[in-house]
Amino acid sequence: MTDLLNDNFPYAENILAGRTALVCGASKGIGRASAMMLARAGARVIACARSAEVLDELIGELHGSGHETLVLDLEDVEAVREVVLGLGVVDIVINNAGGPPGGPLLGNNLDEFEGPFARHLHAAHTIAQILAPRMAATGYGRFVNIISTSVREPIDNIGLSNTLRGAMASWSKSLSRELDPCVTINNIMPGFTDTARLGSLAGSISERTGKTVEEVRETWMNSVPIQRLVDPVETAAAVTFLCLPSSGAIRGVSLAVDGGRMRSI
């Protein structure tokens, strides 16, 4: 599937040329794949993550030139505000951050909600407050939030993540009614995607159940119609689609990229 970034790239060459995209959580997984796909589409990417070393490696792999790195902890909302204020014009924002640890919801104390909500909802809202007016002024804006299929069908033993993703979906839908007509906001709901995050969840399930990690992965793959895990590049292709000029009528939507896992209509 990584060939989608090369010979089988699904979009017109340089279709996002002249656009600047801020990609949060760009160091790995869906965020990294999204940064690579957007750059391949011609956008100038500002890749944001906590690790300078990983970001420097990513920049060397991005198509085109003029890309930047932004070392930032999204949980520090005041730092987010200060940095984003200095960015100038940004046309595209990909809100993406790591999820909280798994476990029963009643096992989470209130203080365990603070970090995940800060780096997801609070950071995304802060970014939107600053950049949405600028997007409206320039006549183009796209926000895409990476959430989860748990918004529609809660997943057992990740109750805090389910709660967080639901809040992001509600925030996004509400904002879609308020933004300027030229600015859209949508969500991507990944399913079982072959990322480090999924590997961590597989490890947790393995410890709890006694199954091997490979058995856990096989169970997941057998539960979806495509009979495999989703490649992050496939998810990134959907992210990029929602950033295109031709996607201006798509607004307030939560799009599943889950291999058909969800049973809901």
PDB file of C-alpha atoms in Angstrom:
ATOM      1  CA  MET A   1       0.000   0.000   0.000  1.00  0.00           C
ATOM      2  CA  THR A   2       2.965   2.327   0.403  1.00  0.00           C
ATOM      3  CA  ASP A   3       2.978   2.426  -3.404  1.00  0.00           C
ATOM      4  CA  LEU A   4       0.105   4.908  -3.030  1.00  0.00           C
ATOM      5  CA  LEU A   5       2.836   7.425  -2.243  1.00  0.00           C
ATOM      6  CA  ASN A   6       4.686   6.682  -5.464  1.00  0.00           C
ATOM      7  CA  ASP A   7       3.613   5.150  -8.778  1.00  0.00           C
ATOM      8  CA  ASN A   8      -0.023   4.709  -7.742  1.00  0.00           C
ATOM      9  CA  PHE A   9      -0.481   8.095  -6.067  1.00  0.00           C
ATOM     10  CA  PRO A  10      -4.282   8.599  -6.184  1.00  0.00           C
ATOM     11  CA  TYR A  11      -4.477  12.372  -6.700  1.00  0.00           C
ATOM     12  CA  ALA A  12      -3.445  14.900  -9.327  1.00  0.00           C
ATOM     13  CA  GLU A  13       0.176  15.999  -9.212  1.00  0.00           C
ATOM     14  CA  ASN A  14       0.680  19.040  -6.953  1.00  0.00           C
ATOM     15  CA  ILE A  15      -3.054  19.410  -6.332  1.00  0.00           C
ATOM     16  CA  LEU A  16      -2.239  21.041  -2.976  1.00  0.00           C
ATOM     17  CA  ALA A  17       0.629  23.178  -4.246  1.00  0.00           C
ATOM     18  CA  GLY A  18       0.743  26.524  -2.463  1.00  0.00           C
ATOM     19  CA  ARG A  19      -1.027  25.127   0.612  1.00  0.00           C
ATOM     20  CA  THR A  20       0.546  24.757   4.043  1.00  0.00           C
ATOM     21  CA  ALA A  21      -0.446  21.817   6.244  1.00  0.00           C
ATOM     22  CA  LEU A  22       0.143  21.539   9.988  1.00  0.00           C
ATOM     23  CA  VAL A  23       0.283  17.827  10.841  1.00  0.00           C
ATOM     24  CA  CYS A  24       0.178  17.008  14.556  1.00  0.00           C
ATOM     25  CA  GLY A  25       1.545  13.708  15.795  1.00  0.00           C
ATOM     26  CA  ALA A  26       3.612  13.423  12.627  1.00  0.00           C
ATOM     27  CA  SER A  27       6.361  11.231  14.058  1.00  0.00           C
ATOM     28  CA  LYS A  28       4.701   7.872  13.404  1.00  0.00           C
ATOM     29  CA  GLY A  29       1.633   5.961  12.296  1.00  0.00           C
ATOM     30  CA  ILE A  30      -1.249   7.775  10.648  1.00  0.00           C
ATOM     31  CA  GLY A  31       0.261  11.199  11.371  1.00  0.00           C
ATOM     32  CA  ARG A  32       3.512  10.323   9.631  1.00  0.00           C
ATOM     33  CA  ALA A  33       1.707   8.769   6.667  1.00  0.00           C
ATOM     34  CA  SER A  34      -0.533  11.850   6.405  1.00  0.00           C
ATOM     35  CA  ALA A  35       2.481  14.169   6.356  1.00  0.00           C
ATOM     36  CA  MET A  36       4.027  12.105   3.574  1.00  0.00           C
ATOM     37  CA  MET A  37       0.804  11.965   1.553  1.00  0.00           C
ATOM     38  CA  LEU A  38       0.114  15.693   1.863  1.00  0.00           C
ATOM     39  CA  ALA A  39       3.680  16.497   0.819  1.00  0.00           C
ATOM     40  CA  ARG A  40       3.295  14.156  -2.140  1.00  0.00           C
ATOM     41  CA  ALA A  41       0.177  16.153  -3.097  1.00  0.00           C
ATOM     42  CA  GLY A  42       2.277  19.316  -3.175  1.00  0.00           C
ATOM     43  CA  ALA A  43       1.560  20.833   0.240  1.00  0.00           C
ATOM     44  CA  ARG A  44       4.248  22.410   2.382  1.00  0.00           C
ATOM     45  CA  VAL A  45       4.193  20.414   5.611  1.00  0.00           C
ATOM     46  CA  ILE A  46       4.806  21.660   9.142  1.00  0.00           C
ATOM     47  CA  ALA A  47       5.412  18.375  10.954  1.00  0.00           C
ATOM     48  CA  CYS A  48       4.658  18.548  14.668  1.00  0.00           C
ATOM     49  CA  ALA A  49       5.698  16.037  17.340  1.00  0.00           C
ATOM     50  CA  ARG A  50       7.675  15.831  20.587  1.00  0.00           C
ATOM     51  CA  SER A  51      10.850  14.274  19.159  1.00  0.00           C
ATOM     52  CA  ALA A  52      13.188  16.499  17.134  1.00  0.00           C
ATOM     53  CA  GLU A  53      15.252  13.513  16.023  1.00  0.00           C
ATOM     54  CA  VAL A  54      12.284  11.641  14.566  1.00  0.00           C
ATOM     55  CA  LEU A  55      10.955  14.785  12.890  1.00  0.00           C
ATOM     56  CA  ASP A  56      14.320  15.489  11.259  1.00  0.00           C
ATOM     57  CA  GLU A  57      14.288  11.965   9.854  1.00  0.00           C
ATOM     58  CA  LEU A  58      10.753  12.467   8.520  1.00  0.00           C
ATOM     59  CA  ILE A  59      11.593  15.758   6.794  1.00  0.00           C
ATOM     60  CA  GLY A  60      14.282  13.955   4.819  1.00  0.00           C
ATOM     61  CA  GLU A  61      11.653  11.567   3.462  1.00  0.00           C
ATOM     62  CA  LEU A  62       9.018  14.120   2.433  1.00  0.00           C
ATOM     63  CA  HIS A  63       8.428  14.866  -1.226  1.00  0.00           C
ATOM     64  CA  GLY A  64       9.256  18.416  -2.277  1.00  0.00           C
ATOM     65  CA  SER A  65      10.913  21.178  -0.283  1.00  0.00           C
ATOM     66  CA  GLY A  66      10.185  23.975   2.181  1.00  0.00           C
ATOM     67  CA  HIS A  67       8.892  21.659   4.915  1.00  0.00           C
ATOM     68  CA  GLU A  68       9.408  22.521   8.582  1.00  0.00           C
ATOM     69  CA  THR A  69       9.474  20.741  11.919  1.00  0.00           C
ATOM     70  CA  LEU A  70       7.765  21.848  15.093  1.00  0.00           C
ATOM     71  CA  VAL A  71       8.833  20.248  18.371  1.00  0.00           C
ATOM     72  CA  LEU A  72       5.839  20.633  20.653  1.00  0.00           C
ATOM     73  CA  ASP A  73       4.030  18.787  23.439  1.00  0.00           C
ATOM     74  CA  LEU A  74       0.316  19.157  22.701  1.00  0.00           C
ATOM     75  CA  GLU A  75      -0.531  18.712  26.384  1.00  0.00           C
ATOM     76  CA  ASP A  76       1.044  22.115  27.034  1.00  0.00           C
ATOM     77  CA  VAL A  77      -1.859  24.139  25.677  1.00  0.00           C
ATOM     78  CA  GLU A  78      -0.266  27.514  26.430  1.00  0.00           C
ATOM     79  CA  ALA A  79       2.805  26.480  24.445  1.00  0.00           C
ATOM     80  CA  VAL A  80       0.500  25.363  21.636  1.00  0.00           C
ATOM     81  CA  ARG A  81      -1.182  28.772  21.660  1.00  0.00           C
ATOM     82  CA  GLU A  82       2.119  30.650  21.600  1.00  0.00           C
ATOM     83  CA  VAL A  83       3.602  28.573  18.779  1.00  0.00           C
ATOM     84  CA  VAL A  84       0.507  28.540  16.573  1.00  0.00           C
ATOM     85  CA  LEU A  85       0.102  32.306  16.905  1.00  0.00           C
ATOM     86  CA  GLY A  86       3.488  32.627  15.229  1.00  0.00           C
ATOM     87  CA  LEU A  87       2.822  30.282  12.314  1.00  0.00           C
ATOM     88  CA  GLY A  88       1.199  32.721   9.921  1.00  0.00           C
ATOM     89  CA  VAL A  89      -1.114  31.296   7.259  1.00  0.00           C
ATOM     90  CA  VAL A  90      -1.943  27.593   7.573  1.00  0.00           C
ATOM     91  CA  ASP A  91      -4.489  26.112   5.150  1.00  0.00           C
ATOM     92  CA  ILE A  92      -4.754  22.569   6.493  1.00  0.00           C
ATOM     93  CA  VAL A  93      -4.656  21.172  10.033  1.00  0.00           C
ATOM     94  CA  ILE A  94      -4.462  17.483  10.881  1.00  0.00           C
ATOM     95  CA  ASN A  95      -5.346  17.039  14.565  1.00  0.00           C
ATOM     96  CA  ASN A  96      -3.753  13.802  15.657  1.00  0.00           C
ATOM     97  CA  ALA A  97      -2.269  12.647  18.964  1.00  0.00           C
ATOM     98  CA  GLY A  98      -1.569   9.463  20.852  1.00  0.00           C
ATOM     99  CA  GLY A  99      -4.370   7.811  22.763  1.00  0.00           C
ATOM    100  CA  PRO A 100      -4.485   7.105  26.512  1.00  0.00           C
ATOM    101  CA  PRO A 101      -3.613   3.704  28.005  1.00  0.00           C
ATOM    102  CA  GLY A 102      -6.247   0.992  27.924  1.00  0.00           C
ATOM    103  CA  GLY A 103      -8.141  -0.380  30.888  1.00  0.00           C
ATOM    104  CA  PRO A 104     -11.596  -0.286  32.509  1.00  0.00           C
ATOM    105  CA  LEU A 105     -13.099   3.204  32.581  1.00  0.00           C
ATOM    106  CA  LEU A 106     -13.924   3.083  36.297  1.00  0.00           C
ATOM    107  CA  GLY A 107     -10.254   2.414  36.936  1.00  0.00           C
ATOM    108  CA  ASN A 108      -9.373   5.877  35.657  1.00  0.00           C
ATOM    109  CA  ASN A 109      -9.090   8.686  38.198  1.00  0.00           C
ATOM    110  CA  LEU A 110     -10.183  12.175  37.185  1.00  0.00           C
ATOM    111  CA  ASP A 111      -6.597  13.378  36.851  1.00  0.00           C
ATOM    112  CA  GLU A 112      -6.011  10.701  34.202  1.00  0.00           C
ATOM    113  CA  PHE A 113      -8.508  12.488  31.958  1.00  0.00           C
ATOM    114  CA  GLU A 114      -6.522  15.719  31.976  1.00  0.00           C
ATOM    115  CA  GLY A 115      -3.543  14.832  29.769  1.00  0.00           C
ATOM    116  CA  PRO A 116      -5.476  13.034  27.006  1.00  0.00           C
ATOM    117  CA  PHE A 117      -8.148  15.756  26.859  1.00  0.00           C
ATOM    118  CA  ALA A 118      -5.458  18.458  26.788  1.00  0.00           C
ATOM    119  CA  ARG A 119      -3.510  17.000  23.871  1.00  0.00           C
ATOM    120  CA  HIS A 120      -6.628  16.159  21.883  1.00  0.00           C
ATOM    121  CA  LEU A 121      -9.620  18.417  22.529  1.00  0.00           C
ATOM    122  CA  HIS A 122      -7.961  21.394  24.223  1.00  0.00           C
ATOM    123  CA  ALA A 123      -5.099  21.568  21.730  1.00  0.00           C
ATOM    124  CA  ALA A 124      -7.430  21.172  18.743  1.00  0.00           C
ATOM    125  CA  HIS A 125      -9.749  23.893  20.032  1.00  0.00           C
ATOM    126  CA  THR A 126      -6.849  26.255  20.673  1.00  0.00           C
ATOM    127  CA  ILE A 127      -5.482  25.673  17.169  1.00  0.00           C
ATOM    128  CA  ALA A 128      -8.914  26.241  15.617  1.00  0.00           C
ATOM    129  CA  GLN A 129      -9.485  29.474  17.547  1.00  0.00           C
ATOM    130  CA  ILE A 130      -6.283  30.894  16.082  1.00  0.00           C
ATOM    131  CA  LEU A 131      -6.229  29.453  12.573  1.00  0.00           C
ATOM    132  CA  ALA A 132      -9.913  29.293  11.546  1.00  0.00           C
ATOM    133  CA  PRO A 133     -10.213  33.111  11.253  1.00  0.00           C
ATOM    134  CA  ARG A 134      -7.027  33.211   9.178  1.00  0.00           C
ATOM    135  CA  MET A 135      -8.383  30.483   6.920  1.00  0.00           C
ATOM    136  CA  ALA A 136     -11.616  32.420   6.460  1.00  0.00           C
ATOM    137  CA  ALA A 137      -9.630  35.524   5.538  1.00  0.00           C
ATOM    138  CA  THR A 138      -7.654  33.675   2.854  1.00  0.00           C
ATOM    139  CA  GLY A 139     -10.682  31.780   1.526  1.00  0.00           C
ATOM    140  CA  TYR A 140      -9.524  28.209   2.199  1.00  0.00           C
ATOM    141  CA  GLY A 141      -9.320  25.950   5.225  1.00  0.00           C
ATOM    142  CA  ARG A 142      -9.429  22.275   6.119  1.00  0.00           C
ATOM    143  CA  PHE A 143      -9.420  20.656   9.562  1.00  0.00           C
ATOM    144  CA  VAL A 144      -9.216  16.860   9.757  1.00  0.00           C
ATOM    145  CA  ASN A 145      -9.333  15.114  13.137  1.00  0.00           C
ATOM    146  CA  ILE A 146      -8.057  11.571  13.608  1.00  0.00           C
ATOM    147  CA  ILE A 147     -10.456   9.922  16.058  1.00  0.00           C
ATOM    148  CA  SER A 148     -11.705   6.292  16.117  1.00  0.00           C
ATOM    149  CA  THR A 149     -14.548   3.973  15.159  1.00  0.00           C
ATOM    150  CA  SER A 150     -15.215   3.793  18.902  1.00  0.00           C
ATOM    151  CA  VAL A 151     -17.227   6.993  18.373  1.00  0.00           C
ATOM    152  CA  ARG A 152     -19.916   4.795  16.802  1.00  0.00           C
ATOM    153  CA  GLU A 153     -19.215   1.463  18.484  1.00  0.00           C
ATOM    154  CA  PRO A 154     -17.329   1.701  21.800  1.00  0.00           C
ATOM    155  CA  ILE A 155     -14.414  -0.701  22.102  1.00  0.00           C
ATOM    156  CA  ASP A 156     -14.074  -2.760  25.278  1.00  0.00           C
ATOM    157  CA  ASN A 157     -11.321  -1.937  27.754  1.00  0.00           C
ATOM    158  CA  ILE A 158     -10.362   1.458  26.300  1.00  0.00           C
ATOM    159  CA  GLY A 159     -13.121   3.453  27.976  1.00  0.00           C
ATOM    160  CA  LEU A 160     -11.105   6.639  28.434  1.00  0.00           C
ATOM    161  CA  SER A 161     -10.166   6.652  24.756  1.00  0.00           C
ATOM    162  CA  ASN A 162     -13.798   6.015  23.772  1.00  0.00           C
ATOM    163  CA  THR A 163     -14.897   8.983  25.892  1.00  0.00           C
ATOM    164  CA  LEU A 164     -12.218  11.252  24.482  1.00  0.00           C
ATOM    165  CA  ARG A 165     -12.920  10.376  20.843  1.00  0.00           C
ATOM    166  CA  GLY A 166     -16.631  10.950  21.367  1.00  0.00           C
ATOM    167  CA  ALA A 167     -15.921  14.413  22.746  1.00  0.00           C
ATOM    168  CA  MET A 168     -13.772  15.211  19.702  1.00  0.00           C
ATOM    169  CA  ALA A 169     -16.535  14.092  17.348  1.00  0.00           C
ATOM    170  CA  SER A 170     -19.148  16.229  19.109  1.00  0.00           C
ATOM    171  CA  TRP A 171     -16.819  19.252  19.149  1.00  0.00           C
ATOM    172  CA  SER A 172     -16.113  18.830  15.452  1.00  0.00           C
ATOM    173  CA  LYS A 173     -19.768  18.489  14.471  1.00  0.00           C
ATOM    174  CA  SER A 174     -20.691  21.567  16.497  1.00  0.00           C
ATOM    175  CA  LEU A 175     -17.864  23.572  14.944  1.00  0.00           C
ATOM    176  CA  SER A 176     -18.887  22.500  11.444  1.00  0.00           C
ATOM    177  CA  ARG A 177     -22.055  24.563  11.948  1.00  0.00           C
ATOM    178  CA  GLU A 178     -20.096  27.679  12.876  1.00  0.00           C
ATOM    179  CA  LEU A 179     -17.073  27.849  10.588  1.00  0.00           C
ATOM    180  CA  ASP A 180     -16.870  30.097   7.547  1.00  0.00           C
ATOM    181  CA  PRO A 181     -18.294  28.466   4.384  1.00  0.00           C
ATOM    182  CA  CYS A 182     -14.789  28.102   2.932  1.00  0.00           C
ATOM    183  CA  VAL A 183     -13.487  26.248   6.002  1.00  0.00           C
ATOM    184  CA  THR A 184     -14.412  22.603   6.576  1.00  0.00           C
ATOM    185  CA  ILE A 185     -13.901  20.255   9.495  1.00  0.00           C
ATOM    186  CA  ASN A 186     -14.227  16.475   9.320  1.00  0.00           C
ATOM    187  CA  ASN A 187     -13.122  13.362  11.169  1.00  0.00           C
ATOM    188  CA  ILE A 188     -11.380  10.184  10.130  1.00  0.00           C
ATOM    189  CA  MET A 189     -12.315   7.092  12.144  1.00  0.00           C
ATOM    190  CA  PRO A 190      -9.530   4.524  11.785  1.00  0.00           C
ATOM    191  CA  GLY A 191     -10.230   0.900  12.532  1.00  0.00           C
ATOM    192  CA  PHE A 192      -7.588  -1.739  13.204  1.00  0.00           C
ATOM    193  CA  THR A 193      -4.606   0.043  11.650  1.00  0.00           C
ATOM    194  CA  ASP A 194      -1.069  -1.327  11.614  1.00  0.00           C
ATOM    195  CA  THR A 195       0.515   1.259  13.914  1.00  0.00           C
ATOM    196  CA  ALA A 196       2.634   1.293  17.068  1.00  0.00           C
ATOM    197  CA  ARG A 197      -0.486   2.271  19.026  1.00  0.00           C
ATOM    198  CA  LEU A 198      -2.267  -0.897  17.910  1.00  0.00           C
ATOM    199  CA  GLY A 199       0.823  -2.910  18.766  1.00  0.00           C
ATOM    200  CA  SER A 200       0.742  -1.474  22.276  1.00  0.00           C
ATOM    201  CA  LEU A 201      -2.925  -2.396  22.664  1.00  0.00           C
ATOM    202  CA  ALA A 202      -2.171  -5.907  21.410  1.00  0.00           C
ATOM    203  CA  GLY A 203       0.537  -6.196  24.057  1.00  0.00           C
ATOM    204  CA  SER A 204      -1.862  -5.110  26.799  1.00  0.00           C
ATOM    205  CA  ILE A 205      -4.475  -7.636  25.675  1.00  0.00           C
ATOM    206  CA  SER A 206      -1.798 -10.332  25.524  1.00  0.00           C
ATOM    207  CA  GLU A 207      -0.785  -9.670  29.130  1.00  0.00           C
ATOM    208  CA  ARG A 208      -4.384  -9.674  30.309  1.00  0.00           C
ATOM    209  CA  THR A 209      -5.607 -12.762  28.443  1.00  0.00           C
ATOM    210  CA  GLY A 210      -2.549 -14.956  28.016  1.00  0.00           C
ATOM    211  CA  LYS A 211      -2.889 -14.923  24.226  1.00  0.00           C
ATOM    212  CA  THR A 212       0.178 -14.181  22.153  1.00  0.00           C
ATOM    213  CA  VAL A 213       0.392 -10.810  20.410  1.00  0.00           C
ATOM    214  CA  GLU A 214       0.169 -12.608  17.082  1.00  0.00           C
ATOM    215  CA  GLU A 215      -3.040 -14.367  18.195  1.00  0.00           C
ATOM    216  CA  VAL A 216      -4.528 -11.009  19.174  1.00  0.00           C
ATOM    217  CA  ARG A 217      -3.624  -9.568  15.773  1.00  0.00           C
ATOM    218  CA  GLU A 218      -5.104 -12.606  14.009  1.00  0.00           C
ATOM    219  CA  THR A 219      -8.355 -12.143  15.942  1.00  0.00           C
ATOM    220  CA  TRP A 220      -8.548  -8.546  14.813  1.00  0.00           C
ATOM    221  CA  MET A 221      -7.810  -9.407  11.191  1.00  0.00           C
ATOM    222  CA  ASN A 222     -10.392 -12.186  11.150  1.00  0.00           C
ATOM    223  CA  SER A 223     -13.035  -9.790  12.499  1.00  0.00           C
ATOM    224  CA  VAL A 224     -12.970  -7.441   9.496  1.00  0.00           C
ATOM    225  CA  PRO A 225     -14.148  -8.147   5.940  1.00  0.00           C
ATOM    226  CA  ILE A 226     -10.783  -7.231   4.370  1.00  0.00           C
ATOM    227  CA  GLN A 227      -9.115  -9.880   6.573  1.00  0.00           C
ATOM    228  CA  ARG A 228      -6.073  -7.718   7.323  1.00  0.00           C
ATOM    229  CA  LEU A 229      -5.020  -4.613   9.202  1.00  0.00           C
ATOM    230  CA  VAL A 230      -5.410  -1.253   7.480  1.00  0.00           C
ATOM    231  CA  ASP A 231      -2.181   0.299   6.186  1.00  0.00           C
ATOM    232  CA  PRO A 232      -1.643   3.820   7.613  1.00  0.00           C
ATOM    233  CA  VAL A 233      -1.071   5.054   4.059  1.00  0.00           C
ATOM    234  CA  GLU A 234      -4.634   4.017   3.177  1.00  0.00           C
ATOM    235  CA  THR A 235      -5.893   6.144   6.050  1.00  0.00           C
ATOM    236  CA  ALA A 236      -3.657   9.007   4.932  1.00  0.00           C
ATOM    237  CA  ALA A 237      -5.185   8.843   1.456  1.00  0.00           C
ATOM    238  CA  ALA A 238      -8.603   9.524   3.014  1.00  0.00           C
ATOM    239  CA  VAL A 239      -7.146  12.326   5.128  1.00  0.00           C
ATOM    240  CA  THR A 240      -5.697  13.943   2.010  1.00  0.00           C
ATOM    241  CA  PHE A 241      -8.981  13.602   0.135  1.00  0.00           C
ATOM    242  CA  LEU A 242     -10.738  15.664   2.817  1.00  0.00           C
ATOM    243  CA  CYS A 243      -8.103  18.387   2.354  1.00  0.00           C
ATOM    244  CA  LEU A 244      -8.638  18.810  -1.397  1.00  0.00           C
ATOM    245  CA  PRO A 245     -10.397  21.790  -3.015  1.00  0.00           C
ATOM    246  CA  SER A 246     -12.994  19.369  -4.398  1.00  0.00           C
ATOM    247  CA  SER A 247     -14.006  18.306  -0.859  1.00  0.00           C
ATOM    248  CA  GLY A 248     -15.465  21.671   0.103  1.00  0.00           C
ATOM    249  CA  ALA A 249     -19.023  20.326   0.383  1.00  0.00           C
ATOM    250  CA  ILE A 250     -17.990  17.590   2.841  1.00  0.00           C
ATOM    251  CA  ARG A 251     -18.466  19.066   6.289  1.00  0.00           C
ATOM    252  CA  GLY A 252     -19.022  17.650   9.764  1.00  0.00           C
ATOM    253  CA  VAL A 253     -18.568  14.080   8.546  1.00  0.00           C
ATOM    254  CA  SER A 254     -16.965  11.174  10.398  1.00  0.00           C
ATOM    255  CA  LEU A 255     -15.494   8.850   7.761  1.00  0.00           C
ATOM    256  CA  ALA A 256     -14.582   5.286   8.717  1.00  0.00           C
ATOM    257  CA  VAL A 257     -11.409   3.795   7.257  1.00  0.00           C
ATOM    258  CA  ASP A 258     -11.795   0.475   9.019  1.00  0.00           C
ATOM    259  CA  GLY A 259     -11.865  -2.309   6.443  1.00  0.00           C
ATOM    260  CA  GLY A 260     -15.588  -2.722   7.076  1.00  0.00           C
ATOM    261  CA  ARG A 261     -15.218  -3.519  10.789  1.00  0.00           C
ATOM    262  CA  MET A 262     -18.192  -1.470  11.954  1.00  0.00           C
ATOM    263  CA  ARG A 263     -21.590  -3.102  11.617  1.00  0.00           C
ATOM    264  CA  SER A 264     -23.605   0.102  11.957  1.00  0.00           C
ATOM    265  CA  ILE A 265     -25.187   1.746   8.918  1.00  0.00           C
TER     266      ILE A 265
END
